[in-house]
Short mmCIF file of C-alpha atoms in Angstrom, two decimals:
data_model
loop_
_atom_site.label_atom_id
_atom_site.label_comp_id
_atom_site.label_asym_id
_atom_site.label_seq_id
_atom_site.Cartn_x
_atom_site.Cartn_y
_atom_site.Cartn_z
CA MET A 101 -30.27 -1.37 -0.64
CA ASN A 102 -29.26 -4.93 -0.40
CA ASN A 103 -28.40 -6.85 3.06
CA GLU A 104 -24.47 -6.47 1.94
CA SER A 105 -24.54 -2.90 1.49
CA ARG A 106 -26.82 -2.27 4.45
CA THR A 107 -24.33 -4.16 6.72
CA ARG A 108 -21.42 -2.23 5.26
CA LEU A 109 -23.05 1.19 6.22
CA ILE A 110 -24.03 -0.16 9.47
CA LYS A 111 -20.30 -0.94 10.24
CA LYS A 112 -19.02 2.24 9.24
CA GLY A 113 -21.39 4.40 10.97
CA ALA A 114 -21.40 2.47 14.44
CA ILE A 115 -18.22 3.52 15.64
CA TRP A 116 -19.17 7.28 15.43
CA GLY A 117 -22.49 6.56 16.94
CA PHE A 118 -20.63 4.84 19.89
CA ILE A 119 -18.51 7.82 20.20
CA LEU A 120 -21.68 10.09 20.57
CA PHE A 121 -23.18 7.43 23.02
CA GLU A 122 -20.02 7.71 25.18
CA LEU A 123 -19.89 11.83 25.01
CA VAL A 124 -23.60 11.90 26.00
CA PHE A 125 -23.17 9.10 28.86
CA PHE A 126 -20.28 10.33 30.52
CA SER A 127 -21.55 13.84 30.39
CA VAL A 128 -24.66 12.83 31.98
CA ALA A 129 -23.23 10.46 34.59
CA GLY A 130 -20.55 13.07 35.64
CA SER A 131 -23.52 16.02 36.16
CA TYR A 132 -25.63 13.22 37.94
CA LEU A 133 -22.94 12.34 40.41
CA SER A 134 -21.76 15.97 40.65
CA LEU A 135 -18.16 14.76 40.20
CA SER A 136 -16.72 17.92 38.65
CA GLU A 137 -17.65 21.34 38.16
CA SER A 138 -15.97 21.10 34.63
CA ALA A 139 -17.75 19.48 31.60
CA PHE A 140 -16.68 16.12 30.38
CA MET A 141 -15.50 16.96 27.09
CA ASP A 142 -15.05 20.87 26.44
CA LEU A 143 -13.12 22.04 23.57
CA ASP A 144 -9.70 22.00 25.54
CA ASN A 145 -10.12 18.49 26.81
CA MET A 146 -10.85 17.15 23.20
CA LEU A 147 -7.81 18.56 21.62
CA LEU A 148 -5.88 17.13 24.37
CA LEU A 149 -7.60 13.92 23.90
CA LEU A 150 -6.59 13.76 20.17
CA LYS A 151 -3.13 14.65 20.86
CA GLN A 152 -3.04 11.64 23.64
CA SER A 153 -4.44 9.33 20.84
CA ALA A 154 -1.73 10.03 18.59
CA PRO A 155 1.05 7.33 19.62
CA ILE A 156 -1.65 4.46 19.61
CA GLY A 157 -3.43 5.94 16.77
CA ILE A 158 -0.60 6.18 14.18
CA ILE A 159 0.25 2.37 15.09
CA ALA A 160 -3.37 1.29 14.79
CA LEU A 161 -3.61 2.94 11.41
CA GLY A 162 -0.72 0.77 9.97
CA MET A 163 -2.11 -2.15 11.72
CA THR A 164 -5.66 -1.69 9.62
CA ILE A 165 -3.66 -2.35 6.56
CA ILE A 166 -1.94 -5.27 7.96
CA MET A 167 -5.21 -6.88 9.30
CA ILE A 168 -7.00 -5.90 5.72
CA ASN A 169 -4.22 -7.99 4.07
CA GLY A 170 -5.33 -10.65 6.63
CA ASN A 171 -2.04 -10.70 8.71
CA ILE A 172 -1.26 -9.32 12.13
CA ASP A 173 1.68 -7.81 13.90
CA LEU A 174 2.46 -8.35 17.44
CA SER A 175 5.94 -6.65 17.44
CA VAL A 176 4.78 -3.01 17.06
CA GLY A 177 5.21 -2.25 20.61
CA ALA A 178 8.92 -3.43 20.79
CA THR A 179 9.72 -1.72 17.66
CA TYR A 180 8.21 1.47 19.00
CA ALA A 181 10.37 1.26 22.25
CA LEU A 182 13.61 0.39 20.08
CA ALA A 183 12.97 3.13 17.66
CA ALA A 184 12.53 5.52 20.53
CA ILE A 185 16.04 4.31 22.00
CA VAL A 186 17.74 4.90 18.57
CA MET A 187 16.41 8.15 17.97
CA LEU A 188 17.30 9.59 21.75
CA ASP A 189 20.70 7.69 22.01
CA SER A 190 21.89 8.85 18.66
CA MET A 191 21.56 12.65 19.53
CA THR A 192 24.61 11.86 22.16
CA TRP A 193 26.84 10.04 19.73
CA PRO A 194 30.13 11.59 19.25
CA VAL A 195 30.22 11.29 15.38
CA PHE A 196 27.18 13.96 15.54
CA ALA A 197 28.89 16.48 18.11
CA GLY A 198 29.03 19.17 15.82
CA PHE A 199 25.78 18.95 14.22
CA GLY A 200 23.84 21.38 16.84
CA ASP A 201 19.89 21.02 16.16
CA TRP A 202 20.71 19.37 12.89
CA VAL A 203 21.10 16.17 14.81
CA ILE A 204 17.38 16.22 15.17
CA PRO A 205 16.31 15.26 11.64
CA VAL A 206 19.39 12.95 11.64
CA SER A 207 18.05 11.26 14.63
CA TRP A 208 14.55 11.07 13.24
CA ILE A 209 15.57 9.35 10.24
CA LEU A 210 17.74 6.85 12.11
CA ALA A 211 14.57 5.82 14.12
CA LEU A 212 12.43 5.52 11.33
CA MET A 213 15.10 3.48 9.49
CA THR A 214 15.19 1.28 12.50
CA GLY A 215 11.25 0.64 12.27
CA VAL A 216 11.54 -0.06 8.58
CA ALA A 217 14.32 -2.33 8.98
CA LEU A 218 12.46 -4.34 11.63
CA GLY A 219 9.22 -4.30 9.68
CA ALA A 220 11.35 -5.57 6.60
CA VAL A 221 12.63 -8.72 8.80
CA ASN A 222 9.04 -9.40 9.59
CA GLY A 223 7.71 -9.30 6.26
CA LEU A 224 10.69 -11.21 4.52
CA ILE A 225 10.21 -14.19 6.91
CA VAL A 226 6.48 -14.34 6.51
CA TRP A 227 6.97 -14.12 2.42
CA LYS A 228 9.78 -16.58 2.13
CA THR A 229 8.87 -19.08 5.02
CA GLY A 230 4.97 -19.11 4.82
CA VAL A 231 4.87 -19.09 8.47
CA ASP A 232 1.69 -17.21 9.72
CA ALA A 233 2.22 -13.71 10.68
CA PHE A 234 0.95 -14.33 14.17
CA ILE A 235 3.59 -16.65 14.74
CA VAL A 236 6.42 -14.78 12.98
CA THR A 237 5.67 -11.50 14.72
CA LEU A 238 5.17 -12.89 18.30
CA GLY A 239 8.74 -14.25 18.12
CA ALA A 240 9.81 -10.89 16.74
CA MET A 241 7.95 -9.12 19.57
CA LEU A 242 9.94 -11.20 22.21
CA GLY A 243 13.32 -10.64 19.90
CA TYR A 244 13.13 -7.13 19.49
CA ARG A 245 12.18 -6.44 23.24
CA GLY A 246 15.24 -8.42 23.86
CA LEU A 247 17.32 -5.94 21.81
CA VAL A 248 15.50 -3.18 23.85
CA PHE A 249 16.97 -4.50 27.03
CA MET A 250 20.37 -5.29 25.56
CA TYR A 251 20.78 -1.76 24.40
CA ASN A 252 20.78 -0.17 27.70
CA GLY A 253 19.88 -3.09 30.30
CA GLU A 254 17.05 -1.78 32.51
CA GLU A 255 18.03 1.72 32.40
CA PRO A 256 15.92 4.34 30.68
CA THR A 257 17.38 6.05 27.84
CA SER A 258 17.12 10.07 28.09
CA HIS A 259 18.25 12.85 26.22
CA LEU A 260 16.04 16.34 26.50
CA ASN A 261 16.80 18.63 23.43
CA TRP A 262 14.91 21.90 24.24
CA THR A 263 14.32 22.74 20.46
CA LEU A 264 12.84 19.37 19.86
CA VAL A 265 10.47 19.90 23.12
CA ASP A 266 9.34 23.19 21.71
CA PHE A 267 8.55 21.68 18.30
CA ALA A 268 6.73 18.89 19.94
CA GLU A 269 4.62 21.32 22.21
CA ALA A 270 3.88 23.92 19.45
CA GLN A 271 0.19 24.36 18.46
CA PHE A 272 -1.00 25.53 14.72
CA LEU A 273 -4.61 26.25 14.10
CA GLY A 274 -5.20 25.02 17.76
CA LEU A 275 -4.19 21.69 17.35
CA HIS A 276 -0.82 20.21 18.88
CA THR A 277 2.07 18.68 16.75
CA ALA A 278 1.36 15.13 17.38
CA THR A 279 -2.33 15.71 16.30
CA TRP A 280 -1.18 17.02 12.95
CA PHE A 281 1.05 13.97 12.45
CA LEU A 282 -1.99 11.77 13.55
CA LEU A 283 -4.24 13.55 10.91
CA ALA A 284 -1.40 13.30 8.24
CA VAL A 285 -1.36 9.70 8.49
CA VAL A 286 -4.85 9.26 8.31
CA GLY A 287 -5.04 11.27 4.95
CA GLY A 288 -2.02 9.60 3.65
CA LEU A 289 -3.12 5.90 4.35
CA TRP A 290 -6.81 6.76 3.37
CA PHE A 291 -5.29 7.95 -0.15
CA LEU A 292 -3.01 4.76 -0.36
CA MET A 293 -6.09 2.50 0.76
CA ASN A 294 -8.67 4.18 -1.70
CA ARG A 295 -6.95 5.69 -4.60
CA THR A 296 -4.03 3.32 -5.32
CA VAL A 297 -3.50 -0.26 -7.00
CA HIS A 298 -1.38 -0.83 -3.91
CA GLY A 299 -4.71 -0.24 -1.59
CA ARG A 300 -6.98 -2.41 -3.95
CA ASN A 301 -4.63 -5.10 -3.78
CA ALA A 302 -4.33 -5.13 -0.06
CA TYR A 303 -8.27 -5.80 -0.12
CA ALA A 304 -8.04 -8.36 -2.61
CA ILE A 305 -5.12 -10.27 -0.82
CA GLY A 306 -7.28 -10.32 2.53
CA ASP A 307 -10.55 -11.26 0.81
CA ASN A 308 -8.90 -14.07 -1.10
CA ARG A 309 -5.35 -14.55 -1.19
CA GLU A 310 -5.31 -17.70 -3.68
CA ALA A 311 -7.59 -15.66 -6.25
CA ALA A 312 -4.99 -12.53 -5.70
CA VAL A 313 -2.37 -14.87 -6.59
CA ASN A 314 -4.22 -16.31 -9.95
CA ALA A 315 -5.06 -12.37 -10.50
CA GLY A 316 -0.98 -11.93 -11.06
CA ILE A 317 -0.75 -9.87 -7.76
CA ARG A 318 2.78 -10.36 -6.39
CA VAL A 319 1.49 -11.24 -2.73
CA GLY A 320 4.78 -11.66 -0.80
CA PRO A 321 6.30 -8.51 -1.96
CA HIS A 322 2.99 -6.78 -1.21
CA MET A 323 2.87 -8.09 2.32
CA MET A 324 6.75 -7.29 2.81
CA ILE A 325 6.01 -3.51 1.87
CA ASN A 326 2.96 -3.34 4.25
CA PHE A 327 5.19 -4.98 7.51
CA MET A 328 7.92 -2.08 6.49
CA LEU A 329 5.05 0.31 6.49
CA ILE A 330 3.96 -0.38 10.02
CA GLY A 331 7.34 -0.90 11.19
CA PHE A 332 7.87 2.66 9.87
CA LEU A 333 4.62 3.95 11.71
CA ALA A 334 5.60 2.47 14.79
CA ALA A 335 8.76 4.49 14.93
CA LEU A 336 7.07 7.55 13.79
CA SER A 337 4.77 7.06 16.75
CA ALA A 338 7.88 6.77 18.88
CA VAL A 339 9.40 10.07 17.21
CA VAL A 340 6.09 11.88 17.82
CA PHE A 341 5.90 10.97 21.58
CA TYR A 342 9.54 11.06 22.58
CA SER A 343 10.41 14.16 21.03
CA GLU A 344 8.44 15.85 23.86
CA SER A 345 9.00 13.19 26.86
CA GLY A 346 12.80 13.00 26.11
CA SER A 347 12.93 9.62 28.12
CA VAL A 348 12.18 5.90 27.10
CA ASN A 349 12.02 3.02 29.63
CA PRO A 350 12.62 -0.41 28.01
CA ASN A 351 9.24 -1.59 29.03
CA ASP A 352 7.61 1.03 27.00
CA GLY A 353 5.12 0.25 24.07
CA GLU A 354 4.17 -3.11 25.94
CA LEU A 355 0.61 -3.81 25.12
CA PHE A 356 0.55 -1.29 22.35
CA GLU A 357 0.08 -4.00 19.80
CA LEU A 358 -3.32 -5.26 21.80
CA TRP A 359 -4.81 -1.72 22.21
CA ALA A 360 -4.10 -1.18 18.40
CA ILE A 361 -5.78 -4.43 17.48
CA THR A 362 -8.52 -3.34 19.79
CA ALA A 363 -9.04 -0.13 18.13
CA VAL A 364 -8.80 -1.51 14.65
CA VAL A 365 -11.50 -4.30 15.40
CA LEU A 366 -13.82 -1.50 16.95
CA GLY A 367 -13.36 0.38 13.67
CA GLY A 368 -14.92 -2.41 11.83
CA THR A 369 -12.05 -4.03 10.46
CA LYS A 370 -12.52 -7.94 9.85
CA LEU A 371 -9.77 -10.01 11.61
CA THR A 372 -9.69 -12.24 8.69
CA GLY A 373 -9.05 -9.62 6.15
CA GLY A 374 -10.51 -8.16 3.16
CA ALA A 375 -12.54 -5.38 4.89
CA GLY A 376 -11.57 -2.43 6.98
CA SER A 377 -11.57 1.62 7.01
CA ILE A 378 -8.63 4.11 7.82
CA VAL A 379 -11.21 6.40 8.89
CA SER A 380 -13.14 4.14 11.21
CA THR A 381 -10.02 3.05 12.95
CA LEU A 382 -9.34 6.69 13.85
CA GLY A 383 -12.75 6.26 15.35
CA GLY A 384 -11.85 3.31 17.17
CA VAL A 385 -8.83 5.19 18.77
CA ILE A 386 -10.87 7.85 19.69
CA ALA A 387 -13.58 5.77 21.26
CA ILE A 388 -10.91 4.03 23.53
CA GLN A 389 -9.47 7.18 24.83
CA LEU A 390 -12.83 8.39 25.44
CA LEU A 391 -13.91 5.38 27.27
CA ARG A 392 -10.53 5.53 29.45
CA LYS A 393 -11.10 9.14 30.27
CA GLY A 394 -14.86 8.83 30.84
CA LEU A 395 -14.47 5.76 33.31
CA GLY A 396 -11.93 7.67 35.04
CA TYR A 397 -14.11 10.84 35.04
CA ILE A 398 -16.67 8.99 36.99
CA GLY A 399 -14.05 7.33 39.50
CA ALA A 400 -13.30 3.81 37.67
CA GLY A 401 -10.18 2.28 38.45
CA THR A 402 -7.90 1.19 35.63
CA GLU A 403 -8.88 -2.72 36.15
CA THR A 404 -12.44 -1.52 35.58
CA VAL A 405 -11.32 0.18 32.29
CA ASN A 406 -9.62 -2.76 30.79
CA LEU A 407 -12.63 -4.88 31.72
CA VAL A 408 -15.13 -2.68 30.06
CA ILE A 409 -12.94 -2.37 26.95
CA GLY A 410 -12.62 -6.18 26.97
CA LEU A 411 -16.01 -6.81 27.05
CA ILE A 412 -16.86 -4.16 24.48
CA LEU A 413 -14.50 -5.82 22.21
CA ILE A 414 -16.03 -9.24 22.67
CA ALA A 415 -19.52 -7.73 21.86
CA VAL A 416 -18.16 -5.95 18.80
CA LEU A 417 -16.79 -9.41 17.70
CA PHE A 418 -20.12 -10.97 18.20
CA LEU A 419 -22.06 -8.29 16.50
CA ASP A 420 -19.48 -8.21 13.59
CA ARG A 421 -19.89 -12.30 12.96
CA GLN A 422 -24.04 -11.61 13.45
CA LEU A 423 -23.99 -8.89 10.66
CA ASN A 424 -21.70 -10.91 8.28
CA ILE A 425 -24.10 -13.97 8.68
CA LYS A 426 -27.29 -11.59 8.06
CA ALA A 427 -25.60 -9.83 4.94
CA LYS A 428 -25.62 -13.47 3.72
CA GLY A 429 -29.32 -14.10 4.53
CA GLU A 430 -28.39 -16.92 7.29
CA LEU A 431 -28.71 -14.95 10.47
CA LYS A 432 -28.97 -17.21 13.38
CA VAL A 433 -29.43 -16.37 16.98
#
């Protein structure tokens, strides 16, 4: 096994090893400190953790494709909030007054179309102007958040549909509805990235954009499709979460982009593009949720959670760099 293959194997397995370490550490720490009579992670708590991972997880999975492509999207949090507002508010529009519960799929479609449209705007600007996606989506983040506040001021947008709530709270084979959506997205994107030409092109573009162009890949349209995809997934995340909660505040979704990027990087996706894994990003999402729950379990505050996750992210980026250098036979300490 050469250095590059060994490095790739280490990266893919590292996140699951870290998750195992978290489970053992917080279970032992909780027992040692006698903080609770219940186990840190029994089956019910693990199923709940998967449900709670769905909103950030669905966005992080889309962010994985964007980052494999060599781009980034900072507007997903604002897209999430705007799609949620469209979904809840559209249920009360007079034009749909006679629809009954059939307004639910209509409102879902409108929310998803909102996400796709916002993603298309980002992708089109990146494609046609050549401006870096970081700058484009930073501006989009501010602009889309402005639209959120323009829509309903600083007031929350609320509408509780009990049929929708029952669907969102339902369980099938022990898994919550949100968890099934998360797993469906994992399966769909895994297939897209590993079994289709579009997926192979995403890796090729992220690894060497100039070579991809020379190979005949239409880089601009490809990237636009990926931005539309992450817009769709940000809206889907909103549909999954707000179908149950029924109320969205204009500040909802803030920092979602940072949590999503953190999960993607913890899963081993390179910030420079060209390498990454859908399944490992799922591991990154679970690892973050476990860390937040575990630190809360042993009595740490929110500020401690953020500090620890930030330090771990820096450590992961450093180790990633060292592994990349080692794979080339040039390790420097």
